[in-house]
Structures are given as structure tokens and as C-alpha cells.
Amino acid sequence: MARSPLTLVVLLALPLVGLAILLAAPDADVHWQHQPSHFWLVLLTSGLNAVLAYATGVAARRRGDRRVHLVSLSFLAASGFLALHALATPSVLLETPNLGFVIATPVGLVLAGALAALSALESEPIEPRLLERGLLVLLGVWLVASLALFPEVDDSVVPERLSSPMVALSIAGIACYTFAVVRYLELYRERGSRLVLGFAVAFILLAEAMVAVAVGRNWQASWWEWHVLML
């Protein structure tokens, strides 16, 4: 048992270590670009995760559990926008990459981080049901815009890796997740709940996904890594 915390820290650090190796050794950052596989793998798994997140929110609402309801909305935002990223895969429903394909994931991760931070607060600044309705509306609007409007955006304005918009979104998301993780670890020390620890671990992985989103090379292993971290 004494080694358990250290083991957990090492395991959670492995994705960042692997990412650093891939970035330092470009030859190891293998390229795999198969749009249909990306479309179906990411859409099906993220869609399943979104359904599970929504079902968790329904159960939390029935139990009057505000914290779990907000956590479920955090997971719904991350998985929902990942599904929208999949739907915008070029050469499947759309012919070319567009703004929606590139920024859906970082936007979803930032929203998920903000909801995670809200869930970590003891107060209730916003009613979770209102947030749930707003999130579902936003997902619907983004879906229409991504498939009908974003293709008109010129490729020159699409943010690239390490661009200012990508870095800014990553910093904002990581700040939110850091707050949530610190707070949930405090709650874990107070209550010893494995569910609370699980929330902290999940938010650490999503924060790591934000790092990979900002620095990963498109269609290479460093890019695929954030897909895996989110799932």
C-alpha cells in the first residue's frame, strides 16, 4: 500500500514522458493517416462515452448529487466535442480539413475543464440543469456549423500546433483541471473515497490531453496520443 501513491504518479506521468520522447525523436513519431478509421473509431467510442456521461448525469440529478452531475457534464463536453471532431474528419463527410476539425477538441477540453472546476467548488454558482441544457444546445449548434459553415473558412486561419490560439486554450484548460485536481485530492484525503480519487485521475489525463493537443503533430503518434488520453 505504501507504494501505491508513487505507482499512480509514475503511471500518470508515462503519457507525458512518451509525448516528450516522440517530440524529441521525430523518427519515432510515426505517421498514420487513414481518415475512415479515424472517423469510425473516434466517433463510436466518443459517442458511447457521451451516452454514458449523459446517463450518469441523469442518475446524479435523480439523487440530487450536484457534484457528480457537474462531473458528468465535464465528461459529456469532452466526449461530445471529440465526437464532433470525428464528424469533421476530412474525406469522409467533408472533403477537406476545416476549422471545426482542428478546434473542436481543444474547445471541448476547455469547457470540460471549466465544468470540472465548478464541480470542485463547495458553492453552487450555476444550476447544473441549466448548464446541461446549454451544453446540449452548444453541441447541436456546433454540429450544424461544423458540417455546413466551417468548410467555408480559409485554411490559412486554421490554428496549427504551438500557435497562439492552441497554446492559449491549453493554458486555460490546464489551469481549470489543475484547480479541480488539487481540490479533489483534498477531498480524497478528507473522505478516502475512491470515486473522488477517480475524478482527480480523470482530470489529470484530460489535462495531459490538452498538452498533447497543443504540441502534437497532425496524424502522427503524438497527435493520436490525445485521442487515447481523452478516451
PDB file of C-alpha atoms in Angstrom:
ATOM      1  CA  MET A   1       0.000   0.000   0.000  1.00  0.00           C
ATOM      2  CA  ALA A   2       2.901   2.360   0.712  1.00  0.00           C
ATOM      3  CA  ARG A   3       3.971   2.183  -2.904  1.00  0.00           C
ATOM      4  CA  SER A   4       0.502   2.784  -4.328  1.00  0.00           C
ATOM      5  CA  PRO A   5       0.631   6.621  -4.486  1.00  0.00           C
ATOM      6  CA  LEU A   6       4.088   6.558  -6.100  1.00  0.00           C
ATOM      7  CA  THR A   7       2.953   3.899  -8.567  1.00  0.00           C
ATOM      8  CA  LEU A   8      -0.043   6.016  -9.523  1.00  0.00           C
ATOM      9  CA  VAL A   9       2.143   9.093 -10.027  1.00  0.00           C
ATOM     10  CA  VAL A  10       4.540   7.139 -12.249  1.00  0.00           C
ATOM     11  CA  LEU A  11       1.706   5.718 -14.332  1.00  0.00           C
ATOM     12  CA  LEU A  12       0.125   9.147 -14.784  1.00  0.00           C
ATOM     13  CA  ALA A  13       3.498  10.602 -15.811  1.00  0.00           C
ATOM     14  CA  LEU A  14       4.085   7.996 -18.525  1.00  0.00           C
ATOM     15  CA  PRO A  15       1.927   9.707 -21.194  1.00  0.00           C
ATOM     16  CA  LEU A  16       3.882  12.956 -20.823  1.00  0.00           C
ATOM     17  CA  VAL A  17       7.190  11.082 -20.901  1.00  0.00           C
ATOM     18  CA  GLY A  18       6.085   9.272 -24.038  1.00  0.00           C
ATOM     19  CA  LEU A  19       4.971  12.544 -25.607  1.00  0.00           C
ATOM     20  CA  ALA A  20       8.333  14.149 -24.833  1.00  0.00           C
ATOM     21  CA  ILE A  21      10.155  11.229 -26.453  1.00  0.00           C
ATOM     22  CA  LEU A  22       8.018  11.463 -29.584  1.00  0.00           C
ATOM     23  CA  LEU A  23       8.634  15.185 -29.898  1.00  0.00           C
ATOM     24  CA  ALA A  24      12.383  14.838 -29.258  1.00  0.00           C
ATOM     25  CA  ALA A  25      12.763  11.966 -31.746  1.00  0.00           C
ATOM     26  CA  PRO A  26      10.657  12.795 -34.834  1.00  0.00           C
ATOM     27  CA  ASP A  27      11.512   9.440 -36.428  1.00  0.00           C
ATOM     28  CA  ALA A  28       9.701   7.724 -33.567  1.00  0.00           C
ATOM     29  CA  ASP A  29       6.649   9.920 -34.081  1.00  0.00           C
ATOM     30  CA  VAL A  30       5.216   7.592 -36.710  1.00  0.00           C
ATOM     31  CA  HIS A  31       2.659   8.820 -39.214  1.00  0.00           C
ATOM     32  CA  TRP A  32      -0.677   7.057 -39.706  1.00  0.00           C
ATOM     33  CA  GLN A  33      -3.388   8.810 -41.653  1.00  0.00           C
ATOM     34  CA  HIS A  34      -6.463   6.826 -42.543  1.00  0.00           C
ATOM     35  CA  GLN A  35      -9.493   9.067 -42.403  1.00  0.00           C
ATOM     36  CA  PRO A  36     -12.232   6.385 -42.418  1.00  0.00           C
ATOM     37  CA  SER A  37     -10.572   4.570 -39.497  1.00  0.00           C
ATOM     38  CA  HIS A  38     -10.269   7.835 -37.578  1.00  0.00           C
ATOM     39  CA  PHE A  39     -13.897   8.697 -38.320  1.00  0.00           C
ATOM     40  CA  TRP A  40     -15.387   5.430 -37.112  1.00  0.00           C
ATOM     41  CA  LEU A  41     -13.036   4.636 -34.213  1.00  0.00           C
ATOM     42  CA  VAL A  42     -13.262   8.085 -32.665  1.00  0.00           C
ATOM     43  CA  LEU A  43     -16.946   8.656 -33.427  1.00  0.00           C
ATOM     44  CA  LEU A  44     -18.130   5.339 -31.987  1.00  0.00           C
ATOM     45  CA  THR A  45     -16.017   5.419 -28.841  1.00  0.00           C
ATOM     46  CA  SER A  46     -16.589   9.097 -28.091  1.00  0.00           C
ATOM     47  CA  GLY A  47     -20.293   8.682 -28.823  1.00  0.00           C
ATOM     48  CA  LEU A  48     -20.501   5.789 -26.367  1.00  0.00           C
ATOM     49  CA  ASN A  49     -18.661   7.845 -23.764  1.00  0.00           C
ATOM     50  CA  ALA A  50     -21.030  10.756 -24.327  1.00  0.00           C
ATOM     51  CA  VAL A  51     -24.057   8.499 -23.794  1.00  0.00           C
ATOM     52  CA  LEU A  52     -22.551   7.102 -20.588  1.00  0.00           C
ATOM     53  CA  ALA A  53     -21.731  10.615 -19.354  1.00  0.00           C
ATOM     54  CA  TYR A  54     -25.273  11.793 -20.026  1.00  0.00           C
ATOM     55  CA  ALA A  55     -26.744   8.721 -18.299  1.00  0.00           C
ATOM     56  CA  THR A  56     -24.529   9.400 -15.286  1.00  0.00           C
ATOM     57  CA  GLY A  57     -25.849  12.952 -15.197  1.00  0.00           C
ATOM     58  CA  VAL A  58     -29.442  11.721 -15.249  1.00  0.00           C
ATOM     59  CA  ALA A  59     -28.737   9.384 -12.333  1.00  0.00           C
ATOM     60  CA  ALA A  60     -26.931  12.151 -10.415  1.00  0.00           C
ATOM     61  CA  ARG A  61     -29.854  14.526 -10.969  1.00  0.00           C
ATOM     62  CA  ARG A  62     -32.303  11.977  -9.594  1.00  0.00           C
ATOM     63  CA  ARG A  63     -30.127  11.540  -6.496  1.00  0.00           C
ATOM     64  CA  GLY A  64     -29.683  15.281  -6.097  1.00  0.00           C
ATOM     65  CA  ASP A  65     -25.904  14.891  -6.391  1.00  0.00           C
ATOM     66  CA  ARG A  66     -24.738  18.259  -7.734  1.00  0.00           C
ATOM     67  CA  ARG A  67     -21.036  17.364  -7.803  1.00  0.00           C
ATOM     68  CA  VAL A  68     -21.390  14.152  -9.813  1.00  0.00           C
ATOM     69  CA  HIS A  69     -23.851  15.896 -12.138  1.00  0.00           C
ATOM     70  CA  LEU A  70     -21.232  18.550 -12.954  1.00  0.00           C
ATOM     71  CA  VAL A  71     -18.527  15.916 -13.377  1.00  0.00           C
ATOM     72  CA  SER A  72     -20.781  14.066 -15.817  1.00  0.00           C
ATOM     73  CA  LEU A  73     -21.238  17.308 -17.770  1.00  0.00           C
ATOM     74  CA  SER A  74     -17.462  17.723 -17.865  1.00  0.00           C
ATOM     75  CA  PHE A  75     -17.107  14.268 -19.401  1.00  0.00           C
ATOM     76  CA  LEU A  76     -20.019  14.978 -21.745  1.00  0.00           C
ATOM     77  CA  ALA A  77     -18.334  18.145 -23.016  1.00  0.00           C
ATOM     78  CA  ALA A  78     -15.040  16.356 -23.655  1.00  0.00           C
ATOM     79  CA  SER A  79     -16.568  13.316 -25.357  1.00  0.00           C
ATOM     80  CA  GLY A  80     -19.226  15.313 -27.214  1.00  0.00           C
ATOM     81  CA  PHE A  81     -16.721  17.656 -28.816  1.00  0.00           C
ATOM     82  CA  LEU A  82     -14.438  14.719 -29.582  1.00  0.00           C
ATOM     83  CA  ALA A  83     -17.349  13.188 -31.497  1.00  0.00           C
ATOM     84  CA  LEU A  84     -17.778  16.485 -33.372  1.00  0.00           C
ATOM     85  CA  HIS A  85     -14.065  16.363 -34.195  1.00  0.00           C
ATOM     86  CA  ALA A  86     -14.634  12.889 -35.651  1.00  0.00           C
ATOM     87  CA  LEU A  87     -17.615  14.010 -37.727  1.00  0.00           C
ATOM     88  CA  ALA A  88     -15.458  16.725 -39.324  1.00  0.00           C
ATOM     89  CA  THR A  89     -12.808  14.208 -40.403  1.00  0.00           C
ATOM     90  CA  PRO A  90     -11.696  15.224 -43.910  1.00  0.00           C
ATOM     91  CA  SER A  91     -12.515  12.958 -46.876  1.00  0.00           C
ATOM     92  CA  VAL A  92     -15.477  11.344 -45.088  1.00  0.00           C
ATOM     93  CA  LEU A  93     -18.453  13.681 -44.635  1.00  0.00           C
ATOM     94  CA  LEU A  94     -16.357  16.697 -45.619  1.00  0.00           C
ATOM     95  CA  GLU A  95     -13.835  16.925 -48.424  1.00  0.00           C
ATOM     96  CA  THR A  96     -11.107  18.938 -46.693  1.00  0.00           C
ATOM     97  CA  PRO A  97      -9.915  19.786 -43.145  1.00  0.00           C
ATOM     98  CA  ASN A  98     -11.703  22.752 -41.598  1.00  0.00           C
ATOM     99  CA  LEU A  99     -11.729  24.881 -38.505  1.00  0.00           C
ATOM    100  CA  GLY A 100     -14.182  22.552 -36.791  1.00  0.00           C
ATOM    101  CA  PHE A 101     -11.899  19.543 -37.223  1.00  0.00           C
ATOM    102  CA  VAL A 102      -8.968  21.389 -35.652  1.00  0.00           C
ATOM    103  CA  ILE A 103     -10.510  23.325 -32.763  1.00  0.00           C
ATOM    104  CA  ALA A 104     -13.441  21.155 -31.645  1.00  0.00           C
ATOM    105  CA  THR A 105     -11.256  19.104 -29.323  1.00  0.00           C
ATOM    106  CA  PRO A 106      -9.408  21.955 -27.546  1.00  0.00           C
ATOM    107  CA  VAL A 107     -12.654  23.911 -27.156  1.00  0.00           C
ATOM    108  CA  GLY A 108     -14.366  20.843 -25.705  1.00  0.00           C
ATOM    109  CA  LEU A 109     -11.480  20.188 -23.339  1.00  0.00           C
ATOM    110  CA  VAL A 110     -11.530  23.774 -22.057  1.00  0.00           C
ATOM    111  CA  LEU A 111     -15.281  23.577 -21.455  1.00  0.00           C
ATOM    112  CA  ALA A 112     -14.779  20.250 -19.704  1.00  0.00           C
ATOM    113  CA  GLY A 113     -12.081  21.833 -17.544  1.00  0.00           C
ATOM    114  CA  ALA A 114     -14.342  24.722 -16.578  1.00  0.00           C
ATOM    115  CA  LEU A 115     -17.094  22.274 -15.580  1.00  0.00           C
ATOM    116  CA  ALA A 116     -14.566  20.199 -13.641  1.00  0.00           C
ATOM    117  CA  ALA A 117     -13.504  23.313 -11.744  1.00  0.00           C
ATOM    118  CA  LEU A 118     -17.146  24.176 -10.991  1.00  0.00           C
ATOM    119  CA  SER A 119     -17.728  20.653  -9.684  1.00  0.00           C
ATOM    120  CA  ALA A 120     -14.826  21.101  -7.269  1.00  0.00           C
ATOM    121  CA  LEU A 121     -16.412  24.160  -5.639  1.00  0.00           C
ATOM    122  CA  GLU A 122     -18.453  23.776  -2.484  1.00  0.00           C
ATOM    123  CA  SER A 123     -20.856  26.512  -3.570  1.00  0.00           C
ATOM    124  CA  GLU A 124     -23.350  26.285  -6.417  1.00  0.00           C
ATOM    125  CA  PRO A 125     -22.857  29.391  -8.598  1.00  0.00           C
ATOM    126  CA  ILE A 126     -24.827  27.945 -11.523  1.00  0.00           C
ATOM    127  CA  GLU A 127     -27.639  25.394 -11.601  1.00  0.00           C
ATOM    128  CA  PRO A 128     -26.293  22.169 -13.234  1.00  0.00           C
ATOM    129  CA  ARG A 129     -29.533  21.639 -15.160  1.00  0.00           C
ATOM    130  CA  LEU A 130     -29.098  24.997 -16.885  1.00  0.00           C
ATOM    131  CA  LEU A 131     -25.531  24.084 -17.777  1.00  0.00           C
ATOM    132  CA  GLU A 132     -26.685  20.741 -19.140  1.00  0.00           C
ATOM    133  CA  ARG A 133     -29.263  22.350 -21.414  1.00  0.00           C
ATOM    134  CA  GLY A 134     -26.770  24.964 -22.555  1.00  0.00           C
ATOM    135  CA  LEU A 135     -24.150  22.323 -23.313  1.00  0.00           C
ATOM    136  CA  LEU A 136     -26.584  20.228 -25.361  1.00  0.00           C
ATOM    137  CA  VAL A 137     -27.638  23.309 -27.346  1.00  0.00           C
ATOM    138  CA  LEU A 138     -23.993  24.240 -27.939  1.00  0.00           C
ATOM    139  CA  LEU A 139     -23.197  20.738 -29.193  1.00  0.00           C
ATOM    140  CA  GLY A 140     -26.116  20.911 -31.598  1.00  0.00           C
ATOM    141  CA  VAL A 141     -25.168  24.352 -32.896  1.00  0.00           C
ATOM    142  CA  TRP A 142     -21.533  23.298 -33.303  1.00  0.00           C
ATOM    143  CA  LEU A 143     -22.604  20.210 -35.257  1.00  0.00           C
ATOM    144  CA  VAL A 144     -24.533  22.302 -37.772  1.00  0.00           C
ATOM    145  CA  ALA A 145     -21.792  24.918 -38.042  1.00  0.00           C
ATOM    146  CA  SER A 146     -19.038  22.330 -38.402  1.00  0.00           C
ATOM    147  CA  LEU A 147     -20.724  20.481 -41.248  1.00  0.00           C
ATOM    148  CA  ALA A 148     -22.353  23.435 -43.007  1.00  0.00           C
ATOM    149  CA  LEU A 149     -20.361  26.603 -42.234  1.00  0.00           C
ATOM    150  CA  PHE A 150     -16.814  25.832 -41.174  1.00  0.00           C
ATOM    151  CA  PRO A 151     -15.807  24.342 -44.568  1.00  0.00           C
ATOM    152  CA  GLU A 152     -16.011  27.912 -45.946  1.00  0.00           C
ATOM    153  CA  VAL A 153     -13.182  29.032 -43.634  1.00  0.00           C
ATOM    154  CA  ASP A 154      -9.868  29.557 -45.402  1.00  0.00           C
ATOM    155  CA  ASP A 155      -7.170  27.060 -44.370  1.00  0.00           C
ATOM    156  CA  SER A 156      -4.771  29.909 -43.624  1.00  0.00           C
ATOM    157  CA  VAL A 157      -6.721  30.833 -40.483  1.00  0.00           C
ATOM    158  CA  VAL A 158      -6.819  27.290 -39.080  1.00  0.00           C
ATOM    159  CA  PRO A 159      -4.672  27.219 -35.907  1.00  0.00           C
ATOM    160  CA  GLU A 160      -1.611  24.948 -36.114  1.00  0.00           C
ATOM    161  CA  ARG A 161       0.329  23.177 -33.361  1.00  0.00           C
ATOM    162  CA  LEU A 162       2.056  25.597 -30.964  1.00  0.00           C
ATOM    163  CA  SER A 163       0.079  28.509 -32.449  1.00  0.00           C
ATOM    164  CA  SER A 164      -1.096  31.226 -30.067  1.00  0.00           C
ATOM    165  CA  PRO A 165      -4.774  30.071 -30.053  1.00  0.00           C
ATOM    166  CA  MET A 166      -3.792  26.452 -29.341  1.00  0.00           C
ATOM    167  CA  VAL A 167      -1.376  27.420 -26.579  1.00  0.00           C
ATOM    168  CA  ALA A 168      -3.875  29.842 -25.027  1.00  0.00           C
ATOM    169  CA  LEU A 169      -6.633  27.222 -24.994  1.00  0.00           C
ATOM    170  CA  SER A 170      -4.268  24.651 -23.493  1.00  0.00           C
ATOM    171  CA  ILE A 171      -3.150  27.014 -20.724  1.00  0.00           C
ATOM    172  CA  ALA A 172      -6.757  27.854 -19.860  1.00  0.00           C
ATOM    173  CA  GLY A 173      -7.786  24.205 -19.800  1.00  0.00           C
ATOM    174  CA  ILE A 174      -4.786  23.058 -17.777  1.00  0.00           C
ATOM    175  CA  ALA A 175      -5.427  25.803 -15.201  1.00  0.00           C
ATOM    176  CA  CYS A 176      -9.015  24.596 -14.746  1.00  0.00           C
ATOM    177  CA  TYR A 177      -8.004  20.943 -14.455  1.00  0.00           C
ATOM    178  CA  THR A 178      -5.214  21.794 -12.006  1.00  0.00           C
ATOM    179  CA  PHE A 179      -7.678  23.538  -9.710  1.00  0.00           C
ATOM    180  CA  ALA A 180     -10.075  20.584  -9.916  1.00  0.00           C
ATOM    181  CA  VAL A 181      -7.337  18.015  -9.260  1.00  0.00           C
ATOM    182  CA  VAL A 182      -5.970  19.890  -6.239  1.00  0.00           C
ATOM    183  CA  ARG A 183      -9.449  20.224  -4.786  1.00  0.00           C
ATOM    184  CA  TYR A 184     -10.398  16.584  -5.401  1.00  0.00           C
ATOM    185  CA  LEU A 185      -7.165  15.355  -3.845  1.00  0.00           C
ATOM    186  CA  GLU A 186      -8.034  17.417  -0.762  1.00  0.00           C
ATOM    187  CA  LEU A 187     -11.464  15.798  -0.702  1.00  0.00           C
ATOM    188  CA  TYR A 188      -9.873  12.376  -1.096  1.00  0.00           C
ATOM    189  CA  ARG A 189      -7.655  12.978   1.950  1.00  0.00           C
ATOM    190  CA  GLU A 190     -10.727  14.038   3.919  1.00  0.00           C
ATOM    191  CA  ARG A 191     -13.082  11.260   2.817  1.00  0.00           C
ATOM    192  CA  GLY A 192     -10.953   8.457   1.383  1.00  0.00           C
ATOM    193  CA  SER A 193     -13.448   7.980  -1.458  1.00  0.00           C
ATOM    194  CA  ARG A 194     -12.102   6.077  -4.459  1.00  0.00           C
ATOM    195  CA  LEU A 195     -14.690   7.791  -6.649  1.00  0.00           C
ATOM    196  CA  VAL A 196     -13.225  11.185  -5.712  1.00  0.00           C
ATOM    197  CA  LEU A 197      -9.727   9.883  -6.493  1.00  0.00           C
ATOM    198  CA  GLY A 198     -11.039   8.588  -9.810  1.00  0.00           C
ATOM    199  CA  PHE A 199     -12.266  12.070 -10.695  1.00  0.00           C
ATOM    200  CA  ALA A 200      -8.813  13.500  -9.944  1.00  0.00           C
ATOM    201  CA  VAL A 201      -7.117  10.875 -12.115  1.00  0.00           C
ATOM    202  CA  ALA A 202      -9.529  11.501 -14.986  1.00  0.00           C
ATOM    203  CA  PHE A 203      -8.899  15.241 -14.878  1.00  0.00           C
ATOM    204  CA  ILE A 204      -5.135  14.697 -14.851  1.00  0.00           C
ATOM    205  CA  LEU A 205      -5.452  12.632 -18.036  1.00  0.00           C
ATOM    206  CA  LEU A 206      -7.599  15.320 -19.677  1.00  0.00           C
ATOM    207  CA  ALA A 207      -5.016  17.963 -18.715  1.00  0.00           C
ATOM    208  CA  GLU A 208      -2.344  15.826 -20.352  1.00  0.00           C
ATOM    209  CA  ALA A 209      -4.544  15.584 -23.434  1.00  0.00           C
ATOM    210  CA  MET A 210      -4.565  19.399 -23.553  1.00  0.00           C
ATOM    211  CA  VAL A 211      -0.762  19.386 -23.638  1.00  0.00           C
ATOM    212  CA  ALA A 212      -0.728  16.861 -26.486  1.00  0.00           C
ATOM    213  CA  VAL A 213      -3.326  18.869 -28.428  1.00  0.00           C
ATOM    214  CA  ALA A 214      -1.046  21.900 -28.384  1.00  0.00           C
ATOM    215  CA  VAL A 215       2.203  20.155 -29.359  1.00  0.00           C
ATOM    216  CA  GLY A 216       1.197  17.004 -31.281  1.00  0.00           C
ATOM    217  CA  ARG A 217       1.980  16.662 -34.973  1.00  0.00           C
ATOM    218  CA  ASN A 218      -1.156  16.027 -37.029  1.00  0.00           C
ATOM    219  CA  TRP A 219      -1.790  12.389 -37.922  1.00  0.00           C
ATOM    220  CA  GLN A 220       1.348  11.264 -36.092  1.00  0.00           C
ATOM    221  CA  ALA A 221       1.683   9.283 -32.860  1.00  0.00           C
ATOM    222  CA  SER A 222       1.903  12.472 -30.754  1.00  0.00           C
ATOM    223  CA  TRP A 223      -1.434  13.545 -32.296  1.00  0.00           C
ATOM    224  CA  TRP A 224      -3.125  10.197 -31.786  1.00  0.00           C
ATOM    225  CA  GLU A 225      -1.987  10.233 -28.151  1.00  0.00           C
ATOM    226  CA  TRP A 226      -4.506  12.876 -27.090  1.00  0.00           C
ATOM    227  CA  HIS A 227      -7.292  10.816 -28.640  1.00  0.00           C
ATOM    228  CA  VAL A 228      -6.295   7.900 -26.399  1.00  0.00           C
ATOM    229  CA  LEU A 229      -5.900  10.089 -23.307  1.00  0.00           C
ATOM    230  CA  MET A 230      -9.384  11.508 -23.774  1.00  0.00           C
ATOM    231  CA  LEU A 231     -10.989   8.113 -24.265  1.00  0.00           C
TER     232      LEU A 231
END
